[in-house]
Coordinates of C-alpha atoms and ligand atoms in Angstrom, one line a residue:
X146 CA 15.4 83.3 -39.3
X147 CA 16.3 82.0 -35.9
X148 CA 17.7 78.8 -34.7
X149 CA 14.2 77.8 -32.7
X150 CA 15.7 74.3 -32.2
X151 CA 19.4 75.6 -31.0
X152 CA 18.0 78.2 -29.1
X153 CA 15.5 75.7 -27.3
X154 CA 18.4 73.1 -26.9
X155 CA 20.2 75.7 -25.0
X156 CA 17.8 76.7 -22.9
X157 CA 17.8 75.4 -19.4
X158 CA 14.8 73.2 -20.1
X159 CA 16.0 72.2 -23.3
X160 CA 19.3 71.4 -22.2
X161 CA 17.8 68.8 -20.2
X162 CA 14.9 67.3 -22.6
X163 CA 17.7 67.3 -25.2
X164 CA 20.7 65.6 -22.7
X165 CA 17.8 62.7 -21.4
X166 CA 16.4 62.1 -25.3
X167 CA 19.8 62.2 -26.9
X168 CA 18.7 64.6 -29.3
X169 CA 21.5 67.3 -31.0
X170 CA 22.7 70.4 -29.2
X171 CA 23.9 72.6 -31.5
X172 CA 25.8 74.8 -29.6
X173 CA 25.9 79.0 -30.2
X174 CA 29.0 79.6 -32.4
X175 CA 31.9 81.9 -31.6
X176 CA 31.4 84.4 -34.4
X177 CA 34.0 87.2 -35.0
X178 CA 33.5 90.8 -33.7
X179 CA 35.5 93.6 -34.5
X180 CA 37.7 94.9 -31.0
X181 CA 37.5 91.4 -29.7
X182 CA 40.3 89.3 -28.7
X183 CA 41.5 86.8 -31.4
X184 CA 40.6 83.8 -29.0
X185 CA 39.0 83.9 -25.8
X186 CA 41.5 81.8 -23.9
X187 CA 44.9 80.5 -24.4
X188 CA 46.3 78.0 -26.7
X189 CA 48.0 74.8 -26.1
X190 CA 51.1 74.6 -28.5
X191 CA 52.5 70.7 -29.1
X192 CA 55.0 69.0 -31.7
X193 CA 55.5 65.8 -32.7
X194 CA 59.1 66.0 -32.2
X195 CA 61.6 67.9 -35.0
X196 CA 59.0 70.1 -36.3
X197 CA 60.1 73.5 -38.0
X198 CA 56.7 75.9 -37.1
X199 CA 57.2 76.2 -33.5
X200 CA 58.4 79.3 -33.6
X201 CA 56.5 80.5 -36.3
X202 CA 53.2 79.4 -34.3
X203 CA 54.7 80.9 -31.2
X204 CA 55.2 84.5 -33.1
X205 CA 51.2 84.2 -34.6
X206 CA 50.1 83.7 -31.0
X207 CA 51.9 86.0 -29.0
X208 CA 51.4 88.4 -31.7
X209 CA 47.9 87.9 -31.5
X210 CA 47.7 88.4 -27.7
X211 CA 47.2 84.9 -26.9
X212 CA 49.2 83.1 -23.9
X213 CA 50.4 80.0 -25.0
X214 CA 50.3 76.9 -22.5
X215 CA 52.7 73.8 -22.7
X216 CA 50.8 70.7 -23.9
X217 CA 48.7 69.5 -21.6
X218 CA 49.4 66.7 -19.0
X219 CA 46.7 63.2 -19.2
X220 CA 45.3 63.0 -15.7
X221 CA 46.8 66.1 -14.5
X222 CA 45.2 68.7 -13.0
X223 CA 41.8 69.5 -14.1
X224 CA 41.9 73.4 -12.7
X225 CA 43.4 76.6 -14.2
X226 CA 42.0 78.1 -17.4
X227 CA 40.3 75.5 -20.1
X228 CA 42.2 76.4 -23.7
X229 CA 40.5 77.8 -26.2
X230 CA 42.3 76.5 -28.9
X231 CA 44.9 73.5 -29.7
X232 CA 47.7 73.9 -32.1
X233 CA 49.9 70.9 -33.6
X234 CA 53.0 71.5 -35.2
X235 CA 53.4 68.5 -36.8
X236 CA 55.9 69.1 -39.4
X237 CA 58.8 66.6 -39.6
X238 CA 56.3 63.6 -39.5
X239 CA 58.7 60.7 -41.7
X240 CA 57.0 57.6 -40.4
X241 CA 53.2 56.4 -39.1
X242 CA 54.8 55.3 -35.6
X243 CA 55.1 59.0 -34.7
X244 CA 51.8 59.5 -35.3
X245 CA 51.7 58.1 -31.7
X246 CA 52.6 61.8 -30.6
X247 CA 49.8 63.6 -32.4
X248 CA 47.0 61.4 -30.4
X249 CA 49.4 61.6 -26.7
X250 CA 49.2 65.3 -26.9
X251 CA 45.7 65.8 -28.6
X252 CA 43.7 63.5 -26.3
X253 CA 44.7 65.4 -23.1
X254 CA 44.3 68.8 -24.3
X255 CA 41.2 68.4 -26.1
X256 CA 39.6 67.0 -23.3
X257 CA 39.7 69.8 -21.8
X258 CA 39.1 72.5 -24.5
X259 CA 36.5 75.3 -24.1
X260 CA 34.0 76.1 -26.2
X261 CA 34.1 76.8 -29.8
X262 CA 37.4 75.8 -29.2
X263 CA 40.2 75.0 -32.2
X264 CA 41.8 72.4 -32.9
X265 CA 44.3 72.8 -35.8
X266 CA 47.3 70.9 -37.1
X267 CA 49.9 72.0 -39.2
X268 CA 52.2 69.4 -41.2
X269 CA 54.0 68.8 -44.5
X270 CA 52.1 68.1 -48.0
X271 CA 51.9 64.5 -48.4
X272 CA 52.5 65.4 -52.3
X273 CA 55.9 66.8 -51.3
X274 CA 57.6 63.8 -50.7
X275 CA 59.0 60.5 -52.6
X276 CA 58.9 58.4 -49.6
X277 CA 55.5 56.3 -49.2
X278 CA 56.1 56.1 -44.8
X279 CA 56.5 59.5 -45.0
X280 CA 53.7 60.1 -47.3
X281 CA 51.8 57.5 -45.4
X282 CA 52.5 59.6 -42.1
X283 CA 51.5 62.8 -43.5
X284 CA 48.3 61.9 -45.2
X285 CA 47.2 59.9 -41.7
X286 CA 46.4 63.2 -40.1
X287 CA 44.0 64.0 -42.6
X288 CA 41.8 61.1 -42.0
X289 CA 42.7 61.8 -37.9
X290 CA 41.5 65.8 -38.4
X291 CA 38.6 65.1 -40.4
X292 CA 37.5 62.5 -37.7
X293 CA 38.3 64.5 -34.4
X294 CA 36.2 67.4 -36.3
X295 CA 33.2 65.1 -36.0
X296 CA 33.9 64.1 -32.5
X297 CA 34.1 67.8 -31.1
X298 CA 31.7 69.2 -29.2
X299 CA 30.2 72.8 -28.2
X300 CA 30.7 74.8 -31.6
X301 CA 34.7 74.0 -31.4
X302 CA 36.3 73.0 -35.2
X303 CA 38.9 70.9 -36.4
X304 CA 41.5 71.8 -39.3
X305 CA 44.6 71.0 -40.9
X306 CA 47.0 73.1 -43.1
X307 CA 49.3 71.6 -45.2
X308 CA 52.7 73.9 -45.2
X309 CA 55.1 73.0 -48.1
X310 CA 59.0 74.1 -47.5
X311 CA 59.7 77.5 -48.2
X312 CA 55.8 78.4 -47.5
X313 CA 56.5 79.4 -43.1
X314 CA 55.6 83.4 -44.4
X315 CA 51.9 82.2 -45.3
X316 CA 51.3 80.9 -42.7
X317 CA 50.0 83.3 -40.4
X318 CA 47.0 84.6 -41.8
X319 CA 45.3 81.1 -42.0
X320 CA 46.6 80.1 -38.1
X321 CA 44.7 83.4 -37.4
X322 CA 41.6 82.7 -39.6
X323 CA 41.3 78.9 -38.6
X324 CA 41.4 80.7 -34.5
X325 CA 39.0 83.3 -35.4
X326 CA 35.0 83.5 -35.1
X327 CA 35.4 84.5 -38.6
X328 CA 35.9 80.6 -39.3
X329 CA 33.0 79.4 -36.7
X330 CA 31.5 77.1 -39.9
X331 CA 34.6 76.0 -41.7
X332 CA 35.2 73.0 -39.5
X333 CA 36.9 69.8 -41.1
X334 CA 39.0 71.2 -43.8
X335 CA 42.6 70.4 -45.2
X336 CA 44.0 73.5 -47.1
X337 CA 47.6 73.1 -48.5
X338 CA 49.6 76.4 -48.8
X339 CA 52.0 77.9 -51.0
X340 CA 55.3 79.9 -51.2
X341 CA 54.1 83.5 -51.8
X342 CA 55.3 87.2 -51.2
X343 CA 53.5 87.7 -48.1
X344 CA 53.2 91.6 -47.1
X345 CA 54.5 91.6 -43.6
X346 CA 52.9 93.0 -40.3
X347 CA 49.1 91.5 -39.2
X348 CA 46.0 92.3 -41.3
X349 CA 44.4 93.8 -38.1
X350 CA 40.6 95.2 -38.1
X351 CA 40.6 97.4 -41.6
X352 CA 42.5 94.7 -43.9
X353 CA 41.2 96.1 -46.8
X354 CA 41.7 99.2 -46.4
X355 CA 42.2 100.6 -49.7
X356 CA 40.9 98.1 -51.9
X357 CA 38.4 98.2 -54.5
X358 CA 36.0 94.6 -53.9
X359 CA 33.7 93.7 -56.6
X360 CA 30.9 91.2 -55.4
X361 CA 28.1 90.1 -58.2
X362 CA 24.5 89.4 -56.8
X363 CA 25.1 92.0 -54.2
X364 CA 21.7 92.6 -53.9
X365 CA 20.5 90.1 -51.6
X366 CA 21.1 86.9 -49.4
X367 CA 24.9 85.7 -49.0
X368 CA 26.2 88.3 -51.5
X369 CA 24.8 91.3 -49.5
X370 CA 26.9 89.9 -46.5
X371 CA 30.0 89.6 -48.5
X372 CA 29.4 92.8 -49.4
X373 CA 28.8 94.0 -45.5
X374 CA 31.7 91.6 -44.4
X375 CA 34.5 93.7 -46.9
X376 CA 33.3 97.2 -46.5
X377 CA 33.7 96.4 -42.7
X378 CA 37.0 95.0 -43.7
X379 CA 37.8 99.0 -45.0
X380 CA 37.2 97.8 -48.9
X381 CA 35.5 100.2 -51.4
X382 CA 32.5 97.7 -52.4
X383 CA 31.2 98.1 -55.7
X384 CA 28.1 95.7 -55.9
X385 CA 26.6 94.6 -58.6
X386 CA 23.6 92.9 -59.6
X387 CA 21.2 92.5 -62.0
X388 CA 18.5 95.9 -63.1
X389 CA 15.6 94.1 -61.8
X390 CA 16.9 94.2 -58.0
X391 CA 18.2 98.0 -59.0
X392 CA 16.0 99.1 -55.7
X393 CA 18.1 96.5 -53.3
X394 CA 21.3 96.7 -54.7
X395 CA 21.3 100.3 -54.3
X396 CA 20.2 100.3 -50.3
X397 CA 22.8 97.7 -49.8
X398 CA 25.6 100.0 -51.8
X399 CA 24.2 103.1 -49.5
X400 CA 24.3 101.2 -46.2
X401 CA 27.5 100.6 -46.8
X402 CA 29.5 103.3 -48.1
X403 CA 30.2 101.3 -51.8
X404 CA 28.7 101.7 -55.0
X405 CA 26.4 100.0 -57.4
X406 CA 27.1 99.2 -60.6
X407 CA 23.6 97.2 -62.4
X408 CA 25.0 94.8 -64.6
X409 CA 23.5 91.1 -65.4
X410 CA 26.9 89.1 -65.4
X411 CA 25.5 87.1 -68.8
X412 CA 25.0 90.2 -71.0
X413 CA 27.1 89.8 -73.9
X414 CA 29.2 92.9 -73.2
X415 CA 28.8 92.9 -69.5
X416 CA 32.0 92.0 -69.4
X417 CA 33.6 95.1 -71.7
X418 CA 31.4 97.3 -69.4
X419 CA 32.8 95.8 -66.0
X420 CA 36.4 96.4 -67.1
X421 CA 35.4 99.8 -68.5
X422 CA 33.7 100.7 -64.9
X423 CA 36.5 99.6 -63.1
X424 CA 39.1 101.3 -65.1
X425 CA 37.0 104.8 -65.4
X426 CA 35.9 105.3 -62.2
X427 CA 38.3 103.1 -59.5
X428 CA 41.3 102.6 -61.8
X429 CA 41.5 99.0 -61.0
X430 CA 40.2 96.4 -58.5
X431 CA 42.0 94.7 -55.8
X432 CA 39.1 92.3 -54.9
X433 CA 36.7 90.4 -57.4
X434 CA 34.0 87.6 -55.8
X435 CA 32.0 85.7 -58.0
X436 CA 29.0 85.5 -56.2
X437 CA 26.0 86.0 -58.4
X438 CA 24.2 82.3 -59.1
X439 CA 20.9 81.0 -59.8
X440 CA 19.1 77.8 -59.3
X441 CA 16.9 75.7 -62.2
X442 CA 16.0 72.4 -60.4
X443 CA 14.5 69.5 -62.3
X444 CA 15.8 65.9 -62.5
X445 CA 18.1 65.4 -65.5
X446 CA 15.7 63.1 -67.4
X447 CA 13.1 66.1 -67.4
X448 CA 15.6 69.0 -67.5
X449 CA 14.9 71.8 -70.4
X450 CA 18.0 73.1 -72.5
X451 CA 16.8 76.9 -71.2
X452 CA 17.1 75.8 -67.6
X453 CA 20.3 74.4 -68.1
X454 CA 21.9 77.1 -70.4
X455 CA 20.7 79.2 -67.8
X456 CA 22.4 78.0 -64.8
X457 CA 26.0 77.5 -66.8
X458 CA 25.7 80.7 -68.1
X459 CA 25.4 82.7 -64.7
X460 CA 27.3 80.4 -62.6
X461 CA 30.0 79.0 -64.5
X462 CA 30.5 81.0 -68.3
X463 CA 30.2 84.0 -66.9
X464 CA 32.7 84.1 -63.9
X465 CA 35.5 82.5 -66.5
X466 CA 34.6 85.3 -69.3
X467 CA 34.6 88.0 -66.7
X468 CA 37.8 87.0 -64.9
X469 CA 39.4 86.4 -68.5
X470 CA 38.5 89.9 -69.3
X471 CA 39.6 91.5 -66.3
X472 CA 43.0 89.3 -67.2
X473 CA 43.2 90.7 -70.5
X474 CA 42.7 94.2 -69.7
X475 CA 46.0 95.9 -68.8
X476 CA 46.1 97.8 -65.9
X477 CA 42.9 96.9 -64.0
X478 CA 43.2 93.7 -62.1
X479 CA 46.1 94.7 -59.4
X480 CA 49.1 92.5 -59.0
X481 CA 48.2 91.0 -56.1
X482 CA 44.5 90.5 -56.7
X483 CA 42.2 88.3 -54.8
X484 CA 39.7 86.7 -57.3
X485 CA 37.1 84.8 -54.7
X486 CA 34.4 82.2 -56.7
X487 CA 31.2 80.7 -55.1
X488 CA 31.4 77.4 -55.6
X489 CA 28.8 74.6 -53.8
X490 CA 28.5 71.7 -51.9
X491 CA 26.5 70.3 -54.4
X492 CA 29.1 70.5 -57.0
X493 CA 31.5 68.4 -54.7
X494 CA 28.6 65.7 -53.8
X495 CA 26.1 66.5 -56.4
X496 CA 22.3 67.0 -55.7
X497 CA 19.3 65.0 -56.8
X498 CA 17.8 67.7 -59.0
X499 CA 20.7 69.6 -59.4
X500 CA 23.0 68.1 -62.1
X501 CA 22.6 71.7 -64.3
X502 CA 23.9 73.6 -60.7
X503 CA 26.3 70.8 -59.5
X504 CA 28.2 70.9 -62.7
X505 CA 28.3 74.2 -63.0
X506 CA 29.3 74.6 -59.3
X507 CA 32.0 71.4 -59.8
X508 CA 33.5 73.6 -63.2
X509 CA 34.5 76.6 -60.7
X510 CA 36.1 74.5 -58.7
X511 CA 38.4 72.8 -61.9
X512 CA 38.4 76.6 -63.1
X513 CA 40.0 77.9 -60.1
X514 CA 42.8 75.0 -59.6
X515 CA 43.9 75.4 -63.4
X516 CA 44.1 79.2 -63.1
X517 CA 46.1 79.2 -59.4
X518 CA 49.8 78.7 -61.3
X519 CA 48.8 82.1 -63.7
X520 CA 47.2 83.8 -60.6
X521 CA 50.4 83.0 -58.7
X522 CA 52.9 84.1 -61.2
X523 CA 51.2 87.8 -60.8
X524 CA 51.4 87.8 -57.0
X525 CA 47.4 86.9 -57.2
X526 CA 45.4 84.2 -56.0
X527 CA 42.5 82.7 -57.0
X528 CA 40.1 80.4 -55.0
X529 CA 37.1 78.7 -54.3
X530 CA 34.1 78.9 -51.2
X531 CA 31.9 76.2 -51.2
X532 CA 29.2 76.8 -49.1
X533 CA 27.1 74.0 -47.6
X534 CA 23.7 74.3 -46.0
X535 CA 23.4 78.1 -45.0
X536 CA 20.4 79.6 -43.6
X537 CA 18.7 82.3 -45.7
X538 CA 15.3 83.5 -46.9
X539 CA 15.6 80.3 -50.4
X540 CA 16.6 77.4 -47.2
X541 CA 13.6 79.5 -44.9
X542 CA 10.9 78.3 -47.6
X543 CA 12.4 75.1 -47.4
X544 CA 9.5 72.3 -45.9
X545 CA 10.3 72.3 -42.0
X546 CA 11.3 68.1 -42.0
X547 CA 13.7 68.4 -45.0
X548 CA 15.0 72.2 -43.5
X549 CA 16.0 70.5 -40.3
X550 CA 17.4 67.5 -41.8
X551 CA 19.4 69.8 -43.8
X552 CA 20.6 71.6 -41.6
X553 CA 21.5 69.2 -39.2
X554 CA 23.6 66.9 -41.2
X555 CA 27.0 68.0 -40.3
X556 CA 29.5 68.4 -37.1
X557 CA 28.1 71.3 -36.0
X558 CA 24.5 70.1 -35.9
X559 CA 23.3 73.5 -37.2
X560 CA 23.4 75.6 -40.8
X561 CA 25.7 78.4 -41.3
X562 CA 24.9 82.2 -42.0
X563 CA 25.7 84.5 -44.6
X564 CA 27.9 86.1 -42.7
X565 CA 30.3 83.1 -42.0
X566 CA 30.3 82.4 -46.0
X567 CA 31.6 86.4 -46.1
X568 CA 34.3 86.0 -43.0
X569 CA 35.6 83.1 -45.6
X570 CA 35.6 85.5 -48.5
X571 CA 36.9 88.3 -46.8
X572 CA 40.2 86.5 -45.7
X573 CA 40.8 84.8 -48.4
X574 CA 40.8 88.9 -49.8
X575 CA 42.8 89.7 -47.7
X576 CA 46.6 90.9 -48.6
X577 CA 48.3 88.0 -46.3
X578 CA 46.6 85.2 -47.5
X579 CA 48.7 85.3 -50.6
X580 CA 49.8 81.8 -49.9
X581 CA 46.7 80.3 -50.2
X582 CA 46.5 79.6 -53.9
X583 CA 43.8 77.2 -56.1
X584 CA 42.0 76.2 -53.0
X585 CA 38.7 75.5 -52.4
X586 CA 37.3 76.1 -48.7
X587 CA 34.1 75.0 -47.9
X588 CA 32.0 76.6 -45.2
X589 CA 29.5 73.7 -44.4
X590 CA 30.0 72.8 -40.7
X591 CA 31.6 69.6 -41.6
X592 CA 28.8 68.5 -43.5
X593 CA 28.6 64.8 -44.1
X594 CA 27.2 64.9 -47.7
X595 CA 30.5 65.1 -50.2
X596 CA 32.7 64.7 -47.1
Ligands
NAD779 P1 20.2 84.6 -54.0 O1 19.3 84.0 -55.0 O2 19.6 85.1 -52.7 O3 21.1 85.8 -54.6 C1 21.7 85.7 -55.8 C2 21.9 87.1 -56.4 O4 22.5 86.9 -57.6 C3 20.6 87.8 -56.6 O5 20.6 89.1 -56.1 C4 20.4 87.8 -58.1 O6 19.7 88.9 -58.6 C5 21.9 87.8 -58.5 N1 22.0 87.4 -59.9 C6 21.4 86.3 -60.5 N2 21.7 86.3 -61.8 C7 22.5 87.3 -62.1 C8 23.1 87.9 -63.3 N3 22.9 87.3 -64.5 N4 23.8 89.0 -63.2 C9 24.0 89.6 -62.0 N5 23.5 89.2 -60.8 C10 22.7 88.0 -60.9 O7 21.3 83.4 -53.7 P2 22.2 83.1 -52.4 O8 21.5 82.1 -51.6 O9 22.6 84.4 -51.7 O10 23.5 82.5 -53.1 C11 24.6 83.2 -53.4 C12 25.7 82.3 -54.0 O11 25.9 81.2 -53.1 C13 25.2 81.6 -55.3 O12 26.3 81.4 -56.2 C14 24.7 80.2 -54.8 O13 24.8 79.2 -55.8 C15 25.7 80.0 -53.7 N6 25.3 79.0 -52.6 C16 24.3 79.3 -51.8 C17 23.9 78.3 -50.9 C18 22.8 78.6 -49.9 O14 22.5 77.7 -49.0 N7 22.0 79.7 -50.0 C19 24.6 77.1 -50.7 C20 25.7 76.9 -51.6 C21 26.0 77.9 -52.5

């Protein structure tokens, strides 16, 4: 399931049938591999003036083993290493005039960023205050991240995290994810943090070491990579999917050092038996992704009550009754629990054909926000991945013209993998990303459908 087109467009004669036609170039993304360095460059570190994360962002980098560079000069020299990555700190922000700042220092330095470069800003919630300038202020970078996203080039992404007062511990993990390959198609997103108990000392390569990670519809497509994606992470995996795919679920469990529990996620006790696994043979679980879903297209007019009880039963009923149950049951869901739920694009900008799936996908997402404060009070989290167009063997049967539209119809002129949907998964898992709380991440390139 290759790129043909990317690969052709980065070719030597593509590169210049593409350049002369004006065609896309989607460029080869920066994708995350164990032992490599967090970013292949150094950073450029800038403030608007009076912000409180410098040193914060300064820790995270050197931390990391990235050099950080002043900002960068306009019409200064053009030699010396390109940055891989540029970092705003733009907390502090009370009125639109110093917005002037953001665009002195960003316009220099991402001129000259490398590729798959990141740009990322970090600022106060616009919620979090009374005062509309400052409000006004605050909320202006998300329409100015959202738009330099679309104007980047060559694979590099643009994102902005919200840090409330109090909320400097969380911050780390998502600076690292948002610099990371493991991000390469999350590009365009506002996340807003929260205060949390944040373990201290990095994630590093085995952050799940440890941990027991549930993942339904483990047998195949994007939940066999989340699977992959957190046993290389150093979880215990158990995966679980329906009897039918008994045969696939078990090579992915064996391949991968977990186990596989055959258990269809609609079953009216599956979820009695799910707590009673977990509590018998792992005596809890740290990790739970709701991954398991199922498609029943037809436009609304000619849509059948079994193909829509279908759909809200496997993507939406069942991921509230089995996260209620695992709730309920003392003892099993750890304290500081990572519940992850597959959400969609299509249930933020609904799909012709798809009003069973977007409304069920649309109900995680109001699921996840109204469970966050409970999730929090534990030392837990709960959030939402929506993923956008991402290349696998449904999107491969796909007619070519409306494959290639699809897939092209976002910043990075390309679909996503599997894999990045699992990088997404597995941080959000991961024990430092406790202040990330009710949020919903989507990994769709900057798609420009539901933007
Ligand atoms: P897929 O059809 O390849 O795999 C889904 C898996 O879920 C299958 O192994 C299936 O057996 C399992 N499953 C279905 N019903 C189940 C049940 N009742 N109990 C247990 N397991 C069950 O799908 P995929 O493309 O890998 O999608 C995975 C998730 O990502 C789904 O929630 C889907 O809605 C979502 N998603 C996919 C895309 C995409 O582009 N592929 C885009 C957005 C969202």
């Amino acid at each position: 399931m290759s790129d043909w087109y990317r690969d052709f467009a980065n070719s030597g004669f593509g590169t210049t049938i593409t350049r002369q036609l004006g065609l896309p170039r989607p460029a080869v993304l920066r994708r995350y591999e164990p032992g490599r360095p967090l970013l292949p460059g150094p950073a450029v570190l800038g403030s608007t003036g009076g912000g409180r994360l410098g040193d914060t962002l300064t820790r995270v980098l050197t931390d990391a083993g990235v050099a950080v560079l002043p900002p960068v000069v306009a019409d200064g020299p053009t030699d010396g290493e390109k940055p891989a990555a540029v970092l705003l700190d733009a907390t502090g922000l009370t009125s639109p005039g110093q917005l002037a700042a953001a665009y002195q220092f960003l316009a220099p330095a991402i001129k000259r960023l490398g590729t798959s470069g990141r740009v990322l800003i970090l600022a106060d919630p616009p919620a979090a205050t009374d005062s509309p300038a400052t409000a006004a202020a605050r909320q202006a970078l998300d329409g100015l991240i959202r738009s330099v996203g679309k104007e980047l080039r060559d694979g590099s992404t643009a994102n902005l995290v919200y840090v409330p007062e109090g909320a400097e511990s969380a911050v780390a993990s998502p600076v690292r994810f948002f610099l990371s390959g493991r991000s390469a198609y999350v590009d365009g997103q506002v996340l807003t943090l929260a205060a949390a108990d944040v373990p201290t000392g990095e994630d590093g390569e085995r952050p799940l070491a440890g941990k027991v990670a549930v993942v339904t519809g483990a047998a195949r497509g994007i939940g066999a990579a989340i699977a992959r994606v957190l046993a290389r992470d150093a979880a215990h995996v158990v995966a679980v999917d329906v009897p039918a795919a008994g045969q696939s679920l078990a090579e992915v469990a064996n391949e991968i050092g977990g186990t596989a529990f055959q258990l269809d996620i609609t079953a009216a006790d599956a979820a009695a038996r799910l707590v009673a696994h977990l509590r018998e043979r792992h005596g809890g679980v740290d990790v739970v992704v709701h991954n398991a879903g199922i498609t029943r297209d037809k436009l609304l007019v000619n849509m059948d009550a079994a193909r829509w009880n279908s759909v809200m039963a496997v993507n939406l009923q069942a991921q509230l009754d089995l996260t209620a149950a695992l709730l309920a049951a003392e003892g099993v869901l750890r304290p500081d629990a990572r519940i992850v739920c597959v959400s969609s694009q299509s249930g933020i900008a609904g799909n012709r054909g798809q009003t069973n799936y977007a409304a069920s996908k649309a109900g995680i997402i109001g699921m996840v926000r109204a469970w966050a404060p409970e999730f929090a009070a534990r030392g837990a989290t709960i959030n939402a991945v929506a993923p956008g167009f991402i290349v696998t063997e449904m999107t491969a049967k796909m007619p070519l013209g409306t494959r290639e539209v699809g897939s092209r119809i976002n910043s990075l002129q390309q679909g996503g993998l599997p894999v990045d949907v699992a990088e997404t998964i597995a941080w959000l898992s991961q024990p430092g990303s406790a202040g990330v709380n009710g949020q919903v991440v989507r990994v769709c390139g900057q798609s420009m459908l539901g933007a």
